[in-house]
Amino acid sequence: MLAAPPLGDRRWSTMLLRPLLLRPLLLRPRPLPRRRDIHAENTARAAVVDSVLSAFRSICGEDGVSMGGAVREQHGRDESVHRCRPPDVVVFPRCVEEVSALAKVCHKHRLPIIPFGTGTGLEGGVGAVKGGVSFSLRNMEQILDLHQEDFDVTVEPGVTRKTLNAYLRDTGLWFPVDPGADASLCGMAATSASGTNAVRYGTMRENVVNLEVVLADGTIIHTAGKGRRPRKTSAGYNLTNLFVGSEGTLGIITKTTLRLYGIPEAMVSAVCSFPSVQAAVDSTVQILQAGVPIARIEFLDDVMIDACNKFSSLSYPVTPTLFLEFHGSERSVEEQVSTTADITQSNGGADFQWAQDVETRNQLWKARHDAWYAAQALRPGCKAYATDVCVPLSRLPQIIVETKKDLIENKLTGPIAGHVGDGNFHCLMVVDPNDPEELHSVHLFSERLARRALAMDGTCTGEHGVGLGKRALLCEEVGPMAIQLMQGLKDTLDPNNLMNPGKILLPREM
Amino acid sequence: MLAAPPLGDRRWSTMLLRPLLLRPLLLRPRPLPRRRDIHAENTARAAVVDSVLSAFRSICGEDGVSMGGAVREQHGRDESVHRCRPPDVVVFPRCVEEVSALAKVCHKHRLPIIPFGTGTGLEGGVGAVKGGVSFSLRNMEQILDLHQEDFDVTVEPGVTRKTLNAYLRDTGLWFPVDPGADASLCGMAATSASGTNAVRYGTMRENVVNLEVVLADGTIIHTAGKGRRPRKTSAGYNLTNLFVGSEGTLGIITKTTLRLYGIPEAMVSAVCSFPSVQAAVDSTVQILQAGVPIARIEFLDDVMIDACNKFSSLSYPVTPTLFLEFHGSERSVEEQVSTTADITQSNGGADFQWAQDVETRNQLWKARHDAWYAAQALRPGCKAYATDVCVPLSRLPQIIVETKKDLIENKLTGPIAGHVGDGNFHCLMVVDPNDPEELHSVHLFSERLARRALAMDGTCTGEHGVGLGKRALLCEEVGPMAIQLMQGLKDTLDPNNLMNPGKILLPREM
């Protein structure tokens, strides 16, 4: 399964001698590889790719291999501002055996492997920074083994969360984790996604029961044992949560067993405007302290609500706002609403604007999920980049106020939307991708924001992952010793650095 | 931090050549090490221990090092039937720096390190199977950094769950994970403990936010970065959940940051008797399907309830029984109770016997937690051994019925108690430790039970961990490839196999 590290390989031991050098090194500007070296590397890899095409085609058919420019472009980018890094070739396996066989070919020829779900990531996770083979998993789209009585289901990587929930509609069950985009569920596991419902139902970390994973050398493993789906286990190391959030750098997730929930008898949504950020966030903390099992509690600042009003033809007051949703029995929802209304009113919140029927509720959450496009519409021709810090609840008012001041002082457009029940919020930075000065200014802003979160016991990424953009920040967040441990795990599972190279961890030379 | 594997070390690569041999090897009887070899090994280690005692004393004081027979005996056993395996010496560090310094001495002299919390484990996890140094962490007993508004707290390993909850009493917060024993919270993290409240509040896996860990070579790491406590994060590999459930085999947990919950406005407990196992378990599944956010739902079979009646002077009907607890606002609890009563009655359950005031409720749960002692009292002079399988909910009636039949056929005493909301149950086997035939018979029974659970998509351990007794079963559960991956993780973090050796993974020669 795992190849032994070459006996003469001194990289690991050399690194051990200089843990204290790691931090200063990270702060230095990156030494750019020489253009000639890159060109030679690309030419050599292109020859290798040519030599394996027939093997790829014999595994997943003529239609299962593409080198077309448009297809490669499409698989080299996600929804972030990270520039497109197309792979050398895209393969479309139809089952885990094909994924394994393709991985074995890549392993033999030392070709990078980049798993691709729906391309809805936000941190450049699918970019082929070292070229290689993009594994598009869209043709693996079976929903397997639904166990209604046990509240679990297993899905292949081509199944998105909306497809699953449509499939489940008549069963009385649903899968609540909702990052906004209609992402692949296996991709959501790979990035440890969460979103609006996490305050009540948890993130992917809490809702993945088992994974089927193809490792770099083609070995197929089941993190909790094949077909197992107990609601809890203490059996050995927690391999499932080692792969959840590993962003394709440790293996390709080819099946995910998920925990399901009963669809609540009643769901009610409401919108509430506040005189200040502090009042909205104080309300959030008090609602949680009161033990209200709120399902969604989303904050939108004045700039964000203004953008949403314009984009979705709404007319909410342009002040800090909470979008709320309550799940439960009719009586329980009634009580949750009443407790929540008492709290918001005591903090100066306005009366609730209701969304009770399915259509109005869907409209409301569509507006929230469209915040991304609403932000982009503020500056036509520009692209959005979402920051993603998460801090303890009590630090939210301070970090949001300081961040809004920073935005104004630096003349940046960055409406704020956040899953405040978790302390997680996003500045949706709208940037002109052709203006390097502005891009640089946004980059500096997002680093300041991340460091502000780190100084408040928080994290630089609550749910988007590290990808390409936050590798240096990750080092600051967890420290050089934890980084070394992460690198050790990576080396153990993928000694040749073939699995989505260049993501999460900085290359050793940097 | 991590020592590089010796360049000439071929263990890893040799193992890679024979993955397919792993399974048959496991089924062979263990080759016992020769008595002369063990004696020579012990003598050599005793000399090494003698040579490091002064270093130990200079680190944690004269009182911080003990070689007394009674102290060593006490640190060589937990509450299981596994025989006492005393360490060579017990050390009592007072802070993480002392733990680190002691670990460095052990690392230098290749002495095994066995972390010791309260010794309430149930799988022989603290036994010094290769001798070495027991790290008793009872003198590190500070409760640090309580953040009421953020619902989190950090504790040292000497702090037990009851101590923490007593400390929190006036804050309106509590930590709900409750395995029965008054275990150390860091020990609970190490074994991935859960217990009666897990159906509502999750296990340690869902409630540990951050860990401070001392690795085998004395390096101190913070799994989520020092002092960090966001409610969620996607920052790099999930090191926190790598150590939760690692049973001291990857490092010594010296601090745990935990998620807290608001104490519910109302708590009500009830007892309900059923005509059959099927009726009790069907009720459980339907209660969960109805979305009742039940806090505890515990099953006791007729033998167990009889033992509890006798031990705790109660008088419940001797039939399959559920102990239930409801948490929430007054109104919410009222509704939960009403829905639950409808369901239990439709399954032939008797009227609820109530425990509303604190005292009656505590009495009820004391009786449940005393099940262990109640079982032992069935056969004075005998010891209890708890099995620990967990299966998907729908498989519970079948596995319990088959298991009761197995017990009767084999004339074994094994009352059943279980956290049925999670599909997890225990047979509390009462055995005469001096009757090798009976011990063997119980061993065979527990293997049959574990395999029955595995055949039903379940696990051999829901919450007790693998320890010494379930290493071979773990191989059957996750398969040889996942075992190799676990072994690879162990080798990466602890290349000299010093951390609690012999636990979770079988020695390579076996």
Coordinates of C-alpha atoms in Angstrom, one line a residue, chain B residues 90-414:
Chain B
V90 CA 5.4 5.6 38.6
V91 CA 6.1 9.3 38.2
F92 CA 3.8 12.2 39.2
P93 CA 4.5 15.3 37.1
R94 CA 3.0 18.6 38.1
C95 CA 3.0 20.4 34.8
V96 CA 3.4 19.9 31.1
E97 CA 7.0 21.0 31.2
E98 CA 7.7 18.1 33.7
V99 CA 5.8 15.7 31.5
S100 CA 8.0 16.8 28.6
A101 CA 11.2 16.5 30.5
L102 CA 10.3 13.1 31.8
A103 CA 9.4 11.9 28.3
K104 CA 12.7 13.1 27.0
V105 CA 14.5 11.0 29.6
C106 CA 12.4 8.0 28.7
H107 CA 12.9 8.6 25.0
K108 CA 16.7 8.8 25.4
H109 CA 16.7 5.5 27.3
R110 CA 14.0 3.8 25.3
L111 CA 11.7 3.3 28.2
P112 CA 8.0 2.7 27.6
I113 CA 5.7 5.5 28.7
I114 CA 2.1 4.7 30.0
P115 CA -0.2 7.6 30.7
F116 CA -2.4 7.0 33.8
G117 CA -5.6 9.1 34.6
T118 CA -8.0 7.5 37.0
G119 CA -7.6 3.9 36.1
T120 CA -11.3 3.5 35.3
G121 CA -10.7 2.1 31.8
L122 CA -12.3 -1.2 30.8
E123 CA -9.9 -2.7 28.2
G124 CA -6.6 -3.0 30.1
G125 CA -5.2 0.3 28.6
V126 CA -2.9 1.1 31.5
G127 CA -1.2 -2.2 31.9
A128 CA 2.6 -2.0 31.4
V129 CA 2.9 -4.9 29.1
K130 CA 6.5 -4.1 28.4
G131 CA 7.3 -2.5 31.8
G132 CA 8.4 1.1 31.7
V133 CA 7.2 4.3 33.3
S134 CA 3.6 5.0 34.4
F135 CA 2.9 8.8 34.1
S136 CA 0.2 9.4 36.8
L137 CA -1.3 12.8 35.9
R138 CA -3.4 13.2 39.0
N139 CA -1.3 16.2 40.3
M140 CA -2.1 18.2 37.2
E141 CA -5.6 19.2 38.3
Q142 CA -6.2 22.8 37.3
I143 CA -9.3 24.0 35.5
L144 CA -8.1 26.7 33.2
D145 CA -9.6 29.3 31.0
L146 CA -13.3 29.0 31.5
H147 CA -15.0 31.1 28.8
Q148 CA -18.7 31.2 29.8
E149 CA -19.8 33.3 26.9
D150 CA -18.0 31.0 24.4
F151 CA -19.1 27.7 26.1
D152 CA -15.6 26.3 26.5
V153 CA -13.1 25.4 29.2
T154 CA -9.6 23.9 29.3
V155 CA -8.7 21.2 31.9
E156 CA -5.6 19.4 33.0
P157 CA -5.6 15.6 33.1
G158 CA -6.2 15.3 36.9
V159 CA -9.6 16.9 36.5
T160 CA -12.5 14.5 36.5
R161 CA -15.9 15.1 34.9
K162 CA -17.6 15.3 38.3
T163 CA -15.0 17.8 39.5
L164 CA -15.6 19.9 36.4
N165 CA -19.3 19.9 36.7
A166 CA -19.2 20.8 40.4
Y167 CA -16.9 23.7 39.4
L168 CA -19.3 24.8 36.7
R169 CA -22.5 24.6 38.9
D170 CA -23.0 28.3 39.4
T171 CA -22.2 29.2 35.8
G172 CA -25.4 27.7 34.2
L173 CA -23.1 25.5 32.1
W174 CA -22.2 21.8 32.2
F175 CA -20.2 19.1 30.4
P176 CA -22.6 16.3 29.5
V177 CA -20.5 13.4 28.4
D178 CA -20.9 10.8 31.1
P179 CA -19.4 7.3 30.9
G180 CA -20.6 6.4 34.4
A181 CA -17.2 6.4 36.1
D182 CA -15.8 9.6 37.5
A183 CA -13.1 9.5 34.9
S184 CA -10.4 12.0 34.0
L185 CA -11.6 14.2 31.1
C186 CA -8.2 13.8 29.3
G187 CA -8.5 10.1 29.8
M188 CA -12.0 10.2 28.4
A189 CA -10.5 12.0 25.4
A190 CA -7.8 9.4 25.1
T191 CA -10.3 6.5 24.9
S192 CA -13.0 8.4 22.9
A193 CA -15.5 7.8 25.8
S194 CA -19.2 8.6 25.7
G195 CA -22.0 7.0 27.8
T196 CA -25.5 7.9 28.6
N197 CA -25.8 11.4 27.1
A198 CA -24.2 10.7 23.8
V199 CA -27.5 10.3 21.9
R200 CA -28.1 14.0 22.4
Y201 CA -24.7 15.7 23.1
G202 CA -22.3 13.4 21.1
T203 CA -19.1 11.7 22.3
M204 CA -15.7 13.0 23.1
R205 CA -15.0 13.1 19.4
E206 CA -17.6 15.8 18.9
N207 CA -16.8 17.7 22.1
V208 CA -13.0 18.1 22.2
V209 CA -12.0 21.5 20.7
N210 CA -8.2 21.3 21.2
L211 CA -5.6 19.2 22.9
E212 CA -2.1 19.8 24.3
V213 CA -0.1 16.6 23.7
V214 CA 3.4 15.6 24.7
L215 CA 4.8 13.3 22.0
A216 CA 7.1 10.3 22.6
D217 CA 10.2 12.4 22.4
G218 CA 8.9 15.1 24.7
T219 CA 7.8 17.6 22.0
I220 CA 4.8 19.6 23.1
I221 CA 2.1 20.2 20.4
H222 CA -1.3 21.8 20.4
T223 CA -3.5 20.0 17.9
A224 CA -5.5 23.1 16.8
G225 CA -2.8 25.6 17.7
K226 CA -2.0 27.0 21.1
G227 CA -5.0 28.5 22.9
R228 CA -7.3 28.2 19.9
R229 CA -10.9 27.4 20.5
P230 CA -13.1 28.2 17.4
R231 CA -16.3 26.1 17.4
K232 CA -15.3 24.8 14.0
T233 CA -12.3 24.8 11.8
S234 CA -11.0 23.5 8.4
A235 CA -7.4 24.4 9.1
G236 CA -5.3 21.4 7.9
Y237 CA -5.4 17.8 9.0
N238 CA -7.6 17.1 12.0
L239 CA -4.9 16.3 14.6
T240 CA -7.4 16.7 17.5
N241 CA -9.4 13.7 16.4
L242 CA -6.2 11.7 15.6
F243 CA -5.4 11.8 19.3
V244 CA -9.0 11.4 20.6
G245 CA -9.3 7.7 21.0
S246 CA -5.6 6.9 20.5
E247 CA -5.4 5.4 24.0
G248 CA -2.1 6.9 24.9
T249 CA -0.3 5.2 22.0
L250 CA 0.5 8.4 20.1
G251 CA 1.2 10.9 22.9
I252 CA 0.2 12.0 26.4
I253 CA -2.7 14.4 26.6
T254 CA -1.9 17.2 29.0
K255 CA -4.7 19.6 28.4
T256 CA -8.1 19.3 26.8
T257 CA -10.3 22.2 25.7
L258 CA -13.9 21.1 25.9
R259 CA -17.2 22.4 24.5
L260 CA -19.8 23.2 27.2
Y261 CA -23.6 23.3 27.2
G262 CA -26.2 25.4 29.0
I263 CA -27.9 23.5 31.8
P264 CA -31.4 22.9 30.5
E265 CA -34.3 24.7 32.3
A266 CA -36.0 21.4 32.9
M267 CA -34.8 17.8 33.2
V268 CA -37.2 14.9 33.8
S269 CA -36.4 11.2 34.0
A270 CA -38.8 8.2 33.6
V271 CA -38.7 4.5 33.7
C272 CA -40.8 2.4 31.3
S273 CA -41.2 -1.4 31.3
F274 CA -41.9 -3.4 28.1
P275 CA -43.2 -6.9 27.3
S276 CA -40.2 -7.7 25.1
V277 CA -36.8 -6.5 23.9
Q278 CA -38.3 -5.9 20.5
A279 CA -40.9 -3.5 21.9
A280 CA -38.3 -1.5 23.9
V281 CA -36.0 -1.2 20.9
D282 CA -38.8 -0.4 18.4
S283 CA -39.9 2.4 20.8
T284 CA -36.3 3.7 20.8
V285 CA -36.1 3.9 17.0
Q286 CA -39.5 5.5 16.7
I287 CA -38.7 8.1 19.4
L288 CA -35.6 9.1 17.4
Q289 CA -37.5 9.1 14.1
A290 CA -40.1 11.4 15.6
G291 CA -37.2 13.9 16.2
V292 CA -37.6 13.9 20.0
P293 CA -34.3 15.4 21.2
I294 CA -34.0 12.8 24.0
A295 CA -31.0 13.2 26.3
R296 CA -30.7 9.7 27.6
I297 CA -32.4 6.4 26.5
E298 CA -31.0 3.4 28.3
F299 CA -32.0 -0.2 27.9
L300 CA -31.8 -2.8 30.7
D301 CA -32.8 -6.3 30.1
D302 CA -34.8 -8.4 32.7
V303 CA -31.6 -9.9 34.3
M304 CA -30.1 -6.4 34.6
I305 CA -33.2 -4.7 36.1
D306 CA -33.4 -7.6 38.6
A307 CA -29.8 -7.1 39.6
C308 CA -30.4 -3.3 39.9
N309 CA -33.5 -3.9 42.0
K310 CA -31.6 -6.1 44.4
F311 CA -28.5 -3.9 44.5
S312 CA -30.2 -0.5 44.8
S313 CA -33.3 -1.6 46.7
L314 CA -35.7 -0.8 43.9
S315 CA -38.8 -2.6 42.7
Y316 CA -39.1 -2.2 39.0
P317 CA -40.9 -5.0 37.1
V318 CA -38.4 -7.6 36.0
T319 CA -38.9 -7.1 32.2
P320 CA -37.0 -5.3 29.5
T321 CA -36.9 -1.6 30.6
L322 CA -36.0 1.8 29.3
F323 CA -34.6 4.5 31.5
L324 CA -35.3 7.9 29.8
E325 CA -34.3 11.5 30.4
F326 CA -35.7 14.6 28.7
H327 CA -33.9 18.0 28.7
G328 CA -35.2 21.4 27.5
S329 CA -37.5 24.2 28.5
E330 CA -40.6 23.3 30.6
R331 CA -42.8 23.3 27.6
S332 CA -40.4 21.4 25.4
V333 CA -39.9 18.7 28.0
E334 CA -43.7 18.4 28.4
E335 CA -44.0 17.8 24.6
Q336 CA -41.1 15.4 24.4
V337 CA -42.7 13.3 27.2
S338 CA -46.1 13.3 25.6
T339 CA -44.7 12.2 22.2
T340 CA -42.6 9.5 23.9
A341 CA -45.4 8.2 26.0
D342 CA -47.6 7.9 22.9
I343 CA -44.9 5.8 21.2
T344 CA -44.0 3.6 24.2
Q345 CA -47.7 2.9 24.8
S346 CA -48.3 1.9 21.2
N347 CA -45.5 -0.6 21.6
G348 CA -47.1 -2.1 24.8
G349 CA -44.9 -0.2 27.2
A350 CA -46.3 0.3 30.8
D351 CA -47.0 3.7 32.3
F352 CA -44.0 5.9 33.1
Q353 CA -42.6 5.9 36.6
W354 CA -41.4 9.4 37.1
A355 CA -38.3 11.0 38.6
Q356 CA -38.8 14.7 38.4
D357 CA -37.0 16.2 41.4
V358 CA -33.2 16.2 41.5
E359 CA -32.9 13.7 44.3
T360 CA -35.2 11.0 42.7
R361 CA -33.5 11.6 39.4
N362 CA -30.0 11.2 40.8
Q363 CA -31.2 8.0 42.6
L364 CA -32.4 6.6 39.3
W365 CA -29.2 7.3 37.4
K366 CA -27.1 6.1 40.3
A367 CA -28.9 2.8 40.0
R368 CA -28.1 2.8 36.3
H369 CA -24.5 3.7 36.8
D370 CA -24.3 1.1 39.6
A371 CA -25.3 -1.6 37.1
W372 CA -21.6 -2.6 37.0
Y373 CA -21.6 -3.3 40.7
A374 CA -25.1 -4.7 40.7
A375 CA -23.9 -7.2 38.1
Q376 CA -20.9 -8.2 40.2
A377 CA -23.1 -8.6 43.3
L378 CA -25.0 -11.3 41.4
R379 CA -22.0 -13.6 42.1
P380 CA -20.0 -12.4 45.1
G381 CA -16.2 -12.8 44.7
C382 CA -16.5 -12.6 40.9
K383 CA -15.4 -9.8 38.6
A384 CA -17.3 -8.0 35.9
Y385 CA -16.2 -7.7 32.2
A386 CA -18.2 -5.5 29.9
T387 CA -18.6 -6.3 26.2
D388 CA -19.1 -3.1 24.1
V389 CA -20.5 -3.7 20.7
C390 CA -22.4 -1.0 18.7
V391 CA -24.6 -1.7 15.7
P392 CA -27.0 0.3 13.5
L393 CA -30.3 0.8 15.4
S394 CA -32.4 -1.5 13.2
R395 CA -30.1 -4.4 14.0
L396 CA -30.5 -4.0 17.8
P397 CA -33.5 -6.3 18.5
Q398 CA -31.9 -9.2 16.5
I399 CA -28.5 -8.9 18.1
I400 CA -29.9 -8.6 21.6
V401 CA -32.2 -11.6 21.2
E402 CA -29.4 -13.8 19.7
T403 CA -27.0 -12.7 22.4
K404 CA -29.4 -13.6 25.2
K405 CA -29.9 -17.0 23.6
D406 CA -26.2 -17.5 23.4
L407 CA -25.8 -16.5 27.1
I408 CA -28.5 -19.0 28.2
E409 CA -27.1 -21.8 26.0
N410 CA -23.7 -21.3 27.4
K411 CA -24.9 -20.9 31.0
L412 CA -23.2 -17.5 31.4
T413 CA -24.3 -14.6 33.6
G414 CA -24.4 -11.5 31.5

